[in-house]
CSV table of C-alpha atoms and ligand atoms in Angstrom, one decimal:
chain,number,residue,atom,x,y,z
D,94,MET,CA,45.3,6.1,28.5
D,95,SER,CA,44.5,8.4,31.0
D,96,ASN,CA,45.3,8.2,34.6
D,97,VAL,CA,41.4,7.7,35.7
D,98,LYS,CA,40.9,4.7,38.0
D,99,THR,CA,37.9,3.6,39.6
D,100,ARG,CA,37.1,0.6,41.5
D,101,PHE,CA,34.1,-1.3,42.5
D,102,ALA,CA,34.4,-2.3,46.0
D,103,PRO,CA,31.4,-4.8,47.7
D,104,SER,CA,31.8,-6.5,50.9
D,105,PRO,CA,31.0,-10.3,49.9
D,106,THR,CA,28.0,-10.4,52.2
D,107,GLY,CA,25.3,-12.0,49.7
D,108,PHE,CA,24.0,-11.4,46.5
D,109,LEU,CA,24.3,-8.1,44.3
D,110,HIS,CA,20.9,-6.2,43.9
D,111,VAL,CA,20.2,-3.2,41.8
D,112,GLY,CA,21.9,-0.7,44.1
D,113,GLY,CA,25.2,-2.1,44.3
D,114,VAL,CA,25.2,-2.9,40.5
D,115,ARG,CA,24.6,0.8,40.0
D,116,THR,CA,27.3,1.6,41.9
D,117,ALA,CA,29.9,-0.7,39.8
D,118,LEU,CA,28.0,0.7,36.8
D,119,PHE,CA,28.6,4.3,37.0
D,120,ALA,CA,32.3,3.6,38.3
D,121,TRP,CA,32.6,1.8,35.2
D,122,LEU,CA,31.3,4.3,32.8
D,123,VAL,CA,33.5,6.6,34.5
D,124,ALA,CA,36.5,5.3,33.9
D,125,LYS,CA,35.3,4.0,30.4
D,126,GLN,CA,34.4,7.3,29.3
D,127,SER,CA,38.0,8.7,29.9
D,128,GLY,CA,39.8,5.7,28.7
D,129,GLY,CA,40.9,5.1,32.3
D,130,LYS,CA,40.4,1.9,34.4
D,131,PHE,CA,38.0,0.1,36.5
D,132,ILE,CA,39.2,-2.4,39.2
D,133,LEU,CA,37.2,-4.7,41.5
D,134,ARG,CA,38.2,-5.0,45.0
D,135,ILE,CA,36.7,-7.6,47.6
D,136,GLU,CA,36.0,-5.8,50.7
D,137,ASP,CA,36.3,-9.2,52.9
D,138,THR,CA,37.4,-7.8,56.5
D,139,ASP,CA,34.7,-8.8,58.0
D,140,GLN,CA,34.7,-12.3,58.0
D,141,ALA,CA,31.8,-13.0,60.4
D,142,ARG,CA,29.4,-11.3,57.6
D,143,GLU,CA,31.0,-12.9,54.8
D,144,VAL,CA,28.8,-15.6,52.8
D,145,GLN,CA,30.2,-18.3,50.8
D,146,GLY,CA,29.7,-18.1,46.9
D,147,SER,CA,29.6,-14.3,47.1
D,148,VAL,CA,32.4,-13.4,45.1
D,149,GLU,CA,31.8,-15.8,42.9
D,150,HIS,CA,28.7,-14.5,42.3
D,151,ILE,CA,29.6,-10.4,42.4
D,152,GLN,CA,32.0,-11.6,39.3
D,153,GLU,CA,29.3,-13.5,37.3
D,154,SER,CA,26.9,-10.5,37.8
D,155,LEU,CA,29.5,-7.8,36.4
D,156,GLN,CA,30.4,-10.3,33.6
D,157,TRP,CA,26.7,-10.8,32.6
D,158,LEU,CA,26.8,-6.9,32.5
D,159,GLY,CA,29.6,-6.8,30.4
D,160,LEU,CA,31.7,-4.8,33.6
D,161,GLU,CA,34.8,-6.1,32.8
D,162,TRP,CA,37.3,-5.0,35.1
D,163,ASP,CA,40.9,-4.5,34.6
D,164,GLU,CA,43.5,-6.2,36.6
D,165,GLU,CA,43.3,-9.2,39.0
D,166,THR,CA,40.5,-9.0,41.8
D,167,TYR,CA,41.7,-7.4,44.8
D,168,PHE,CA,40.9,-9.3,48.3
D,169,GLN,CA,41.5,-7.1,51.3
D,170,SER,CA,41.9,-10.2,53.3
D,171,LYS,CA,45.2,-10.7,51.5
D,172,ARG,CA,46.6,-7.1,52.1
D,173,LEU,CA,47.0,-7.3,56.0
D,174,ASP,CA,50.7,-6.8,55.9
D,175,ILE,CA,50.0,-3.3,53.9
D,176,TYR,CA,47.4,-2.1,56.6
D,177,LYS,CA,50.0,-3.3,59.3
D,178,LYS,CA,52.6,-1.3,57.7
D,179,TRP,CA,50.4,1.7,57.3
D,180,ALA,CA,49.0,1.4,61.0
D,181,ASP,CA,52.7,1.2,62.2
D,182,LYS,CA,53.6,4.1,60.5
D,183,LEU,CA,50.8,6.2,62.2
D,184,ARG,CA,51.4,4.7,65.5
D,185,GLU,CA,55.3,5.5,65.2
D,186,SER,CA,53.8,9.1,64.4
D,187,GLY,CA,51.9,9.5,67.5
D,188,ARG,CA,48.7,9.4,65.4
D,189,ALA,CA,47.5,6.0,66.4
D,190,TYR,CA,47.0,4.3,70.0
D,191,ALA,CA,45.9,0.9,71.5
D,192,ASP,CA,42.2,1.2,73.1
D,193,PRO,CA,42.9,0.4,76.6
D,194,TYR,CA,39.4,0.1,77.5
D,195,THR,CA,37.2,-3.1,77.7
D,196,PRO,CA,34.2,-3.3,75.1
D,197,GLU,CA,32.2,-3.1,78.5
D,198,GLN,CA,34.2,0.1,79.6
D,199,VAL,CA,33.3,2.1,76.3
D,200,GLN,CA,29.8,0.8,76.4
D,201,GLU,CA,29.9,2.6,79.8
D,202,PHE,CA,31.2,5.9,78.6
D,203,ARG,CA,28.4,5.8,75.8
D,204,GLU,CA,25.6,5.5,78.5
D,205,GLN,CA,27.1,8.0,80.8
D,206,ALA,CA,27.3,10.4,77.7
D,207,LYS,CA,23.4,9.7,77.1
D,208,ARG,CA,22.7,10.6,80.7
D,209,ASP,CA,24.3,13.7,80.4
D,210,LYS,CA,22.9,14.5,76.8
D,211,GLN,CA,25.7,14.6,75.2
D,212,PRO,CA,26.8,13.3,72.2
D,213,PHE,CA,29.3,10.2,73.0
D,214,LEU,CA,33.0,10.9,71.4
D,215,TYR,CA,36.0,8.5,72.0
D,216,ARG,CA,38.1,11.0,72.0
D,217,ASN,CA,36.8,12.5,75.2
D,218,HIS,CA,38.4,9.4,76.9
D,219,ARG,CA,41.6,9.2,75.0
D,220,PRO,CA,44.2,7.9,77.5
D,221,ASP,CA,47.3,9.9,78.3
D,222,PRO,CA,50.3,8.7,75.9
D,223,PRO,CA,53.1,6.8,77.5
D,224,ALA,CA,56.2,9.1,78.2
D,225,GLY,CA,58.8,8.9,75.5
D,226,GLY,CA,58.8,6.4,72.5
D,227,PRO,CA,55.7,5.5,70.2
D,228,PRO,CA,52.8,4.0,72.0
D,229,ILE,CA,52.8,0.4,72.5
D,230,TRP,CA,50.1,-1.8,70.6
D,231,ASP,CA,50.7,-5.5,71.0
D,232,GLY,CA,47.6,-6.1,68.5
D,233,SER,CA,45.5,-7.6,71.2
D,234,GLN,CA,43.8,-4.3,71.7
D,235,PRO,CA,42.1,-2.2,69.0
D,236,LEU,CA,44.5,0.6,67.4
D,237,ARG,CA,42.6,3.9,67.3
D,238,LEU,CA,43.4,7.0,65.2
D,239,LYS,CA,44.4,9.7,67.5
D,240,SER,CA,42.2,12.2,65.5
D,241,ASN,CA,42.7,16.3,65.2
D,242,PRO,CA,39.3,17.7,65.1
D,243,LYS,CA,38.6,20.2,62.9
D,244,GLY,CA,35.7,21.6,60.0
D,245,TYR,CA,36.0,20.5,56.8
D,246,SER,CA,34.8,21.9,53.2
D,247,TRP,CA,34.8,19.4,50.6
D,248,HIS,CA,33.3,18.8,47.0
D,249,ASP,CA,31.4,15.6,46.0
D,250,GLU,CA,30.7,15.5,42.5
D,251,VAL,CA,27.2,14.1,42.8
D,252,MET,CA,26.2,16.2,46.1
D,253,GLY,CA,27.9,19.7,45.7
D,254,ASP,CA,30.0,21.2,48.4
D,255,LEU,CA,29.4,20.0,51.5
D,256,HIS,CA,30.7,20.9,54.9
D,257,SER,CA,31.1,19.8,58.6
D,258,GLY,CA,32.4,21.0,62.1
D,259,GLU,CA,34.6,19.1,64.2
D,260,GLU,CA,32.3,17.4,66.2
D,261,VAL,CA,31.9,14.8,63.7
D,262,ILE,CA,35.8,13.9,64.2
D,263,ASP,CA,36.3,11.0,66.7
D,264,ASP,CA,38.9,8.4,67.4
D,265,PHE,CA,37.9,5.8,65.4
D,266,ILE,CA,39.0,2.1,65.3
D,267,LEU,CA,41.6,1.1,62.6
D,268,ILE,CA,42.7,-2.1,63.1
D,269,LYS,CA,40.2,-4.2,65.4
D,270,SER,CA,41.2,-7.0,68.2
D,271,ASP,CA,41.2,-9.8,65.4
D,272,GLY,CA,43.8,-8.2,63.5
D,273,PHE,CA,41.4,-7.1,60.9
D,274,PRO,CA,41.6,-3.6,59.8
D,275,THR,CA,38.0,-1.3,59.7
D,276,TYR,CA,36.3,-0.1,56.6
D,277,ASN,CA,37.5,3.2,57.5
D,278,PHE,CA,41.0,2.5,57.7
D,279,CYS,CA,41.9,0.0,54.9
D,280,HIS,CA,40.0,1.2,51.8
D,281,ILE,CA,42.1,4.5,52.4
D,282,ILE,CA,45.1,2.6,52.2
D,283,ASP,CA,43.9,0.7,49.6
D,284,ASP,CA,42.4,3.4,47.1
D,285,HIS,CA,46.0,5.4,47.7
D,286,GLU,CA,48.0,2.2,46.9
D,287,MET,CA,46.1,1.2,43.8
D,288,GLU,CA,46.2,4.7,42.7
D,289,VAL,CA,42.2,5.5,42.4
D,290,THR,CA,41.8,8.6,41.1
D,291,HIS,CA,37.6,8.6,41.8
D,292,VAL,CA,35.8,7.0,44.7
D,293,ILE,CA,32.3,6.6,43.5
D,294,ARG,CA,30.0,4.8,46.4
D,295,GLY,CA,26.8,4.8,48.2
D,296,GLN,CA,25.1,7.4,50.5
D,297,GLU,CA,25.7,5.3,53.5
D,298,PHE,CA,28.9,6.3,53.6
D,299,LEU,CA,28.5,10.3,53.2
D,300,ALA,CA,28.2,10.8,56.9
D,301,SER,CA,31.6,9.3,57.4
D,302,ILE,CA,33.8,11.6,55.2
D,303,PRO,CA,34.9,13.9,57.2
D,304,LYS,CA,36.3,11.4,59.5
D,305,TYR,CA,38.2,9.9,56.1
D,306,LEU,CA,39.3,13.6,56.0
D,307,ASN,CA,41.0,13.5,59.0
D,308,LEU,CA,42.5,10.2,58.3
D,309,TYR,CA,43.9,11.2,54.8
D,310,GLU,CA,45.8,14.3,56.8
D,311,ALA,CA,47.1,11.8,59.7
D,312,LEU,CA,48.4,9.8,56.4
D,313,ALA,CA,49.5,12.7,54.6
D,314,ILE,CA,47.5,11.1,51.3
D,315,LYS,CA,45.8,13.6,49.2
D,316,PRO,CA,42.1,12.3,49.2
D,317,PRO,CA,40.9,11.5,46.1
D,318,ILE,CA,37.3,12.8,44.2
D,319,MET,CA,34.6,11.7,45.7
D,320,ALA,CA,31.3,11.0,44.3
D,321,THR,CA,28.0,9.6,46.5
D,322,MET,CA,25.2,8.0,44.7
D,323,PRO,CA,21.9,9.0,45.9
D,324,HIS,CA,19.9,5.8,47.3
D,325,ILE,CA,17.5,3.9,44.8
D,326,MET,CA,13.9,4.2,46.7
D,327,SER,CA,11.7,1.2,46.7
D,328,GLU,CA,8.8,1.4,44.8
D,329,MET,CA,6.4,1.6,47.6
D,330,GLY,CA,7.1,4.2,49.8
D,331,ASN,CA,9.7,6.5,50.7
D,332,LYS,CA,12.8,4.2,51.7
D,333,LYS,CA,15.9,2.7,50.3
D,334,LEU,CA,15.3,-0.5,48.2
D,335,SER,CA,16.4,-3.3,50.3
D,336,LYS,CA,17.1,-6.9,50.0
D,337,ARG,CA,14.1,-7.2,52.5
D,338,ASP,CA,11.7,-4.7,50.3
D,339,GLY,CA,11.9,-7.3,47.5
D,340,ALA,CA,15.2,-6.1,45.6
D,341,LYS,CA,16.0,-8.7,43.6
D,342,ASP,CA,19.3,-10.5,42.8
D,343,ILE,CA,20.7,-9.1,39.3
D,344,LEU,CA,21.1,-12.7,38.3
D,345,ASP,CA,17.6,-13.2,38.7
D,346,TYR,CA,16.7,-10.8,35.9
D,347,ARG,CA,19.5,-12.4,33.4
D,348,ASP,CA,17.5,-15.8,34.2
D,349,GLU,CA,14.4,-14.6,33.2
D,350,GLY,CA,15.7,-13.4,30.3
D,351,TYR,CA,16.4,-9.6,30.5
D,352,LEU,CA,19.1,-8.2,28.2
D,353,PRO,CA,22.3,-6.6,29.9
D,354,GLU,CA,22.1,-3.3,28.0
D,355,ALA,CA,18.6,-3.1,28.9
D,356,MET,CA,19.4,-3.2,32.7
D,357,ILE,CA,22.4,-0.9,31.9
D,358,ASN,CA,20.1,1.5,30.3
D,359,PHE,CA,17.5,1.4,33.0
D,360,LEU,CA,20.0,1.8,35.8
D,361,THR,CA,22.0,4.8,34.4
D,362,THR,CA,18.8,6.4,34.0
D,363,LEU,CA,17.5,6.1,37.5
D,364,GLY,CA,18.1,10.0,38.5
D,365,TRP,CA,20.3,10.8,35.5
D,366,ASN,CA,19.3,11.9,31.9
D,367,ASP,CA,21.5,13.8,29.3
D,368,GLY,CA,19.3,16.7,29.2
D,369,THR,CA,16.8,15.9,26.2
D,370,GLU,CA,13.8,13.5,26.4
D,371,GLN,CA,15.6,10.3,25.2
D,372,GLU,CA,14.9,7.3,27.3
D,373,ILE,CA,16.5,4.4,25.2
D,374,PHE,CA,20.2,4.4,24.9
D,375,ALA,CA,23.1,2.0,23.9
D,376,VAL,CA,25.8,1.0,26.2
D,377,ASP,CA,28.0,2.8,24.1
D,378,GLU,CA,26.0,6.0,23.8
D,379,LEU,CA,26.0,5.9,27.4
D,380,ILE,CA,29.6,5.6,27.7
D,381,LYS,CA,30.1,9.0,25.7
D,382,LYS,CA,27.2,11.0,27.5
D,383,PHE,CA,27.2,9.9,30.9
D,384,ASP,CA,28.0,12.9,33.2
D,385,ILE,CA,28.2,11.9,36.8
D,386,SER,CA,28.3,15.7,38.0
D,387,LYS,CA,24.5,15.3,36.9
D,388,ILE,CA,23.0,12.7,38.8
D,389,GLN,CA,20.4,14.1,41.1
D,390,LYS,CA,21.0,14.3,44.2
D,391,SER,CA,17.8,12.8,45.8
D,392,GLY,CA,16.8,9.3,45.7
D,393,ALA,CA,15.6,7.9,42.6
D,394,GLN,CA,12.8,5.3,42.3
D,395,PHE,CA,13.2,2.1,41.2
D,396,ASP,CA,10.4,1.2,39.0
D,397,GLU,CA,10.3,-2.5,37.6
D,398,ARG,CA,7.4,-1.5,34.6
D,399,ARG,CA,10.0,0.8,33.0
D,400,LEU,CA,12.6,-2.3,33.2
D,401,LEU,CA,10.4,-4.0,31.5
D,402,TRP,CA,9.3,-1.4,29.1
D,403,LEU,CA,12.9,-0.5,28.1
D,404,ASN,CA,13.8,-4.1,28.2
D,405,GLY,CA,11.1,-4.7,25.4
D,406,ALA,CA,12.4,-2.1,23.4
D,407,HIS,CA,16.1,-3.6,23.5
D,408,ILE,CA,14.7,-6.9,22.3
D,409,ARG,CA,13.0,-5.1,19.3
D,410,LYS,CA,16.4,-3.4,18.5
D,411,LEU,CA,17.9,-6.8,18.1
D,412,SER,CA,18.5,-8.4,15.0
D,413,LEU,CA,16.8,-11.7,13.9
D,414,ASP,CA,19.9,-13.6,14.1
D,415,ASP,CA,20.7,-12.1,17.6
D,416,LEU,CA,17.5,-12.5,19.0
D,417,TYR,CA,17.3,-16.1,18.1
D,418,GLU,CA,20.8,-16.6,19.8
D,419,LYS,CA,20.0,-14.9,22.9
D,420,VAL,CA,16.3,-16.6,23.2
D,421,ALA,CA,17.8,-20.2,22.8
D,422,PRO,CA,17.5,-21.5,26.6
D,423,PHE,CA,14.0,-19.9,26.8
D,424,TRP,CA,11.7,-22.1,23.9
D,425,PRO,CA,8.9,-24.2,25.8
D,426,GLU,CA,9.8,-27.7,25.8
D,427,GLU,CA,7.6,-28.5,22.9
D,428,ALA,CA,9.7,-26.4,20.2
D,429,LYS,CA,13.0,-29.2,20.6
D,430,ASN,CA,12.6,-30.5,17.5
D,431,ALA,CA,11.4,-27.6,15.5
D,432,ASP,CA,13.4,-26.3,12.8
D,433,GLU,CA,15.6,-23.2,12.8
D,434,SER,CA,13.9,-21.5,10.1
D,435,TYR,CA,10.4,-22.3,11.6
D,436,LYS,CA,11.6,-20.8,14.9
D,437,LYS,CA,12.7,-17.8,13.3
D,438,ARG,CA,9.5,-17.3,12.0
D,439,VAL,CA,7.6,-17.6,14.9
D,440,LEU,CA,10.2,-15.0,16.7
D,441,THR,CA,9.9,-12.3,13.7
D,442,LEU,CA,6.0,-12.5,14.9
D,443,VAL,CA,6.4,-12.3,18.4
D,444,GLN,CA,9.6,-10.0,18.9
D,445,GLU,CA,6.9,-6.7,18.7
D,446,ARG,CA,5.5,-8.0,21.9
D,447,LEU,CA,8.2,-9.7,23.8
D,448,LYS,CA,9.0,-7.9,27.2
D,449,PHE,CA,11.3,-10.7,28.2
D,450,PHE,CA,12.7,-14.0,27.4
D,451,ALA,CA,10.9,-16.0,30.1
D,452,GLU,CA,7.5,-15.2,28.4
D,453,LEU,CA,8.7,-17.0,25.3
D,454,PRO,CA,6.9,-20.2,26.3
D,455,GLU,CA,3.8,-18.4,26.7
D,456,LEU,CA,3.7,-16.7,23.9
D,457,THR,CA,4.6,-19.3,21.4
D,458,ARG,CA,4.0,-23.0,22.8
D,459,PHE,CA,0.6,-23.0,20.5
D,460,PHE,CA,3.4,-22.9,17.0
D,461,PHE,CA,4.7,-25.9,18.3
D,462,ILE,CA,1.7,-28.5,19.6
D,463,ASP,CA,-2.0,-28.4,19.3
D,464,LEU,CA,-3.1,-27.1,22.9
D,465,PRO,CA,-6.1,-28.7,24.1
D,466,ILE,CA,-9.7,-26.8,23.8
D,467,ASN,CA,-10.3,-24.2,26.6
D,468,PRO,CA,-14.0,-23.3,26.6
D,469,GLU,CA,-13.2,-20.5,28.9
D,470,LEU,CA,-11.5,-18.2,26.3
D,471,ILE,CA,-15.2,-17.7,24.4
D,472,SER,CA,-17.0,-17.6,27.6
D,473,THR,CA,-14.9,-14.7,29.3
D,474,HIS,CA,-14.1,-13.1,26.0
D,475,LYS,CA,-15.3,-9.5,26.0
D,476,GLN,CA,-16.7,-9.5,22.5
D,477,LEU,CA,-17.8,-13.1,22.4
D,478,LYS,CA,-19.1,-14.1,25.4
D,479,ASN,CA,-22.9,-13.3,24.5
D,480,TYR,CA,-22.7,-15.0,21.2
D,481,GLU,CA,-25.1,-18.4,20.7
D,482,HIS,CA,-23.0,-21.3,20.1
D,483,SER,CA,-24.6,-21.7,17.0
D,484,ARG,CA,-23.7,-18.4,15.8
D,485,LEU,CA,-20.0,-19.0,16.8
D,486,LYS,CA,-20.2,-22.6,14.6
D,487,GLU,CA,-21.6,-20.3,11.7
D,488,LEU,CA,-18.9,-18.0,11.7
D,489,LEU,CA,-16.3,-20.5,12.1
D,490,GLU,CA,-17.9,-23.0,9.5
D,491,THR,CA,-17.9,-19.7,7.2
D,492,THR,CA,-14.4,-19.3,7.7
D,493,LEU,CA,-13.3,-22.8,7.0
D,494,GLU,CA,-14.9,-22.8,3.6
D,495,SER,CA,-12.9,-19.7,2.8
D,496,LEU,CA,-9.7,-21.0,3.9
D,497,GLN,CA,-10.0,-24.3,2.6
D,498,GLN,CA,-9.6,-22.6,-1.1
D,499,SER,CA,-6.3,-20.4,0.7
D,500,ASP,CA,-2.7,-20.9,-0.4
D,501,PHE,CA,-2.2,-19.6,3.1
D,502,SER,CA,0.5,-16.8,1.5
D,503,ALA,CA,0.2,-14.1,4.0
D,504,ASP,CA,-1.5,-11.8,1.2
D,505,ASP,CA,-4.5,-14.1,0.4
D,506,LEU,CA,-4.8,-14.7,4.0
D,507,LYS,CA,-5.2,-11.0,4.5
D,508,GLU,CA,-7.6,-10.5,1.5
D,509,ARG,CA,-9.7,-13.5,2.8
D,510,LEU,CA,-9.9,-12.3,6.3
D,511,ASN,CA,-11.1,-8.8,5.1
D,512,LYS,CA,-13.8,-10.7,2.9
D,513,LEU,CA,-14.8,-12.6,5.4
D,514,LEU,CA,-16.0,-9.7,7.5
D,515,GLU,CA,-17.8,-8.5,4.6
D,516,LEU,CA,-19.5,-11.6,4.1
D,517,THR,CA,-20.5,-12.0,7.8
D,518,ASP,CA,-21.0,-8.4,8.5
D,519,GLU,CA,-18.8,-8.9,11.6
D,520,LYS,CA,-16.3,-6.7,13.5
D,521,PRO,CA,-13.0,-7.9,13.6
D,522,VAL,CA,-12.4,-7.7,17.3
D,523,ALA,CA,-15.0,-10.5,17.5
D,524,LEU,CA,-14.4,-12.4,14.1
D,525,PHE,CA,-10.4,-12.7,14.1
D,526,SER,CA,-10.5,-13.4,18.1
D,527,LEU,CA,-12.8,-16.1,17.3
D,528,ILE,CA,-10.6,-17.3,14.5
D,529,ARG,CA,-7.6,-16.6,16.7
D,530,ILE,CA,-8.7,-18.6,19.8
D,531,ALA,CA,-10.1,-21.6,17.7
D,532,THR,CA,-6.6,-21.8,15.6
D,533,THR,CA,-4.2,-21.1,19.0
D,534,GLN,CA,-6.2,-22.0,22.3
D,535,ALA,CA,-4.1,-19.3,24.2
D,536,PRO,CA,-5.0,-16.1,25.8
D,537,ALA,CA,-2.5,-14.2,23.9
D,538,SER,CA,-0.7,-14.5,20.5
D,539,PRO,CA,0.7,-12.5,17.8
D,540,GLU,CA,-1.3,-11.0,14.8
D,541,LEU,CA,-3.4,-13.1,13.1
D,542,THR,CA,-2.3,-13.3,9.2
D,543,GLY,CA,0.9,-13.9,10.2
D,544,SER,CA,0.2,-16.7,12.9
D,545,LEU,CA,-1.7,-18.2,10.4
D,546,HIS,CA,0.8,-18.1,7.7
D,547,THR,CA,3.3,-19.4,10.0
D,548,LEU,CA,1.0,-22.5,11.5
D,549,GLY,CA,0.4,-23.2,7.9
D,550,LYS,CA,-2.6,-24.7,6.0
D,551,ASP,CA,-3.1,-28.4,7.7
D,552,LYS,CA,-2.5,-26.9,11.2
D,553,SER,CA,-5.2,-24.2,11.1
D,554,LEU,CA,-7.5,-26.0,9.5
D,555,SER,CA,-7.4,-28.7,11.9
D,556,ARG,CA,-7.7,-26.7,14.6
D,557,ILE,CA,-10.6,-25.3,13.3
D,558,ASN,CA,-12.4,-28.4,12.9
D,559,SER,CA,-11.3,-29.3,16.9
D,560,GLN,CA,-13.3,-26.1,17.6
D,561,LEU,CA,-16.0,-27.0,15.7
D,562,ALA,CA,-16.4,-30.2,17.2
D,563,ASN,CA,-16.3,-28.7,20.3
D,564,PHE,CA,-20.0,-26.9,20.2
A,56,LIG,N1,32.6,-2.6,50.7
A,56,LIG,C1,31.8,-1.2,50.8
A,56,LIG,C2,30.6,-2.2,50.7
A,56,LIG,O1,30.1,-2.8,50.3
A,56,LIG,C3,32.0,-0.7,49.7
A,56,LIG,C4,32.0,1.2,50.2
A,56,LIG,C5,33.4,1.1,49.1
A,56,LIG,O2,32.9,1.7,47.9
A,56,LIG,O3,33.9,2.6,49.3
A,56,LIG,O4,29.6,-1.4,51.0
């Protein structure tokens, strides 16, 4: 096992959407491809923002996708002693101090800076240290880093070589007056203590990295490898995809019958490719080929149609037994008493066109019950709407006559349907659509020969008769 260790460090503030999942996925891929470890750390130090049930939801989402984590799930709220120990160390070495101001006073400094048209820097108001001994801190005030302003150059695995000036370095809060550490402080302690080698996170943290580098120095901790994920952009317009923008709960995709492997394929190839035209990847293949340094730096556009297309492609790759097992919760109510071999025959017919499992009832209900005659299917059909009823009747009668003599084997049906085209002098789009509608009463259905063969002789003929009775 290599020493590579990555982490997913979500805050439990609500459901996980594709943006968060992609960050987790990339961290998982980096760990897997080098035989390293992937860990899950719940960053729950902002208790006001915590949403009940988020932790279970995050874990369920990762499990659905197969992004299993090594080690126990860590909770920052259970590690307060550890942060306190490191904070004391900083305080004792003169690198952290108690913030003596009230929030109103700090706000006033901020407003003064604005009036002076200067950027606000807390460090310009840093109080004088008390003479002798470490600065006193009783925990009722925020504890701040005594920063050491300087410029930085560093490498980000995705964003490349980056630079910053000393003006972005400030005395930020390490521990809040409620006793909880800030993200800025405790993620650094945790990554160090948990021996994380690669910090893979969203773009919203990029501007803060110089501050973190300053803190790493104060703590004498070597920074890990950094990789910043560009945003996922919303489908419409050029802004970051957010929950407000309709980014869905990742488990909604599971409930609609998306395959985890399709979701992984989709998210990995959002802004990354292996340099070829290949679009459909199995998870194992992605583990081998994924290269974090080849992620594009700019935001990748979310495209739900592409996800749908990829899901269809992954559905087509499933063996019949696998498909049968996976669609189990999605059958229409009417299929409850149908036997396995019949359902498997139905599945063979629809596998080609199924894009997500929640479509299954609509695509297959007619295999299990007689749907009521729907005259609109003919009256709105592009090819059939201009036919006289008498002609439609004639066509179905001719069809009925021929099919009555069929043994309903696929070969025989095929031959008869072709002969019917000759006999009636109709085009397949017209005649076959008519037979399809008569025998299914559904707006869409799989190819005709297979559908008739699966429905069987009795059902097919009785449905044609019902349609005839309706003209
Ligand atoms: N807790 C942070 C968030 O959920 C994670 C940042 C990180 O990955 O370091 O946004």
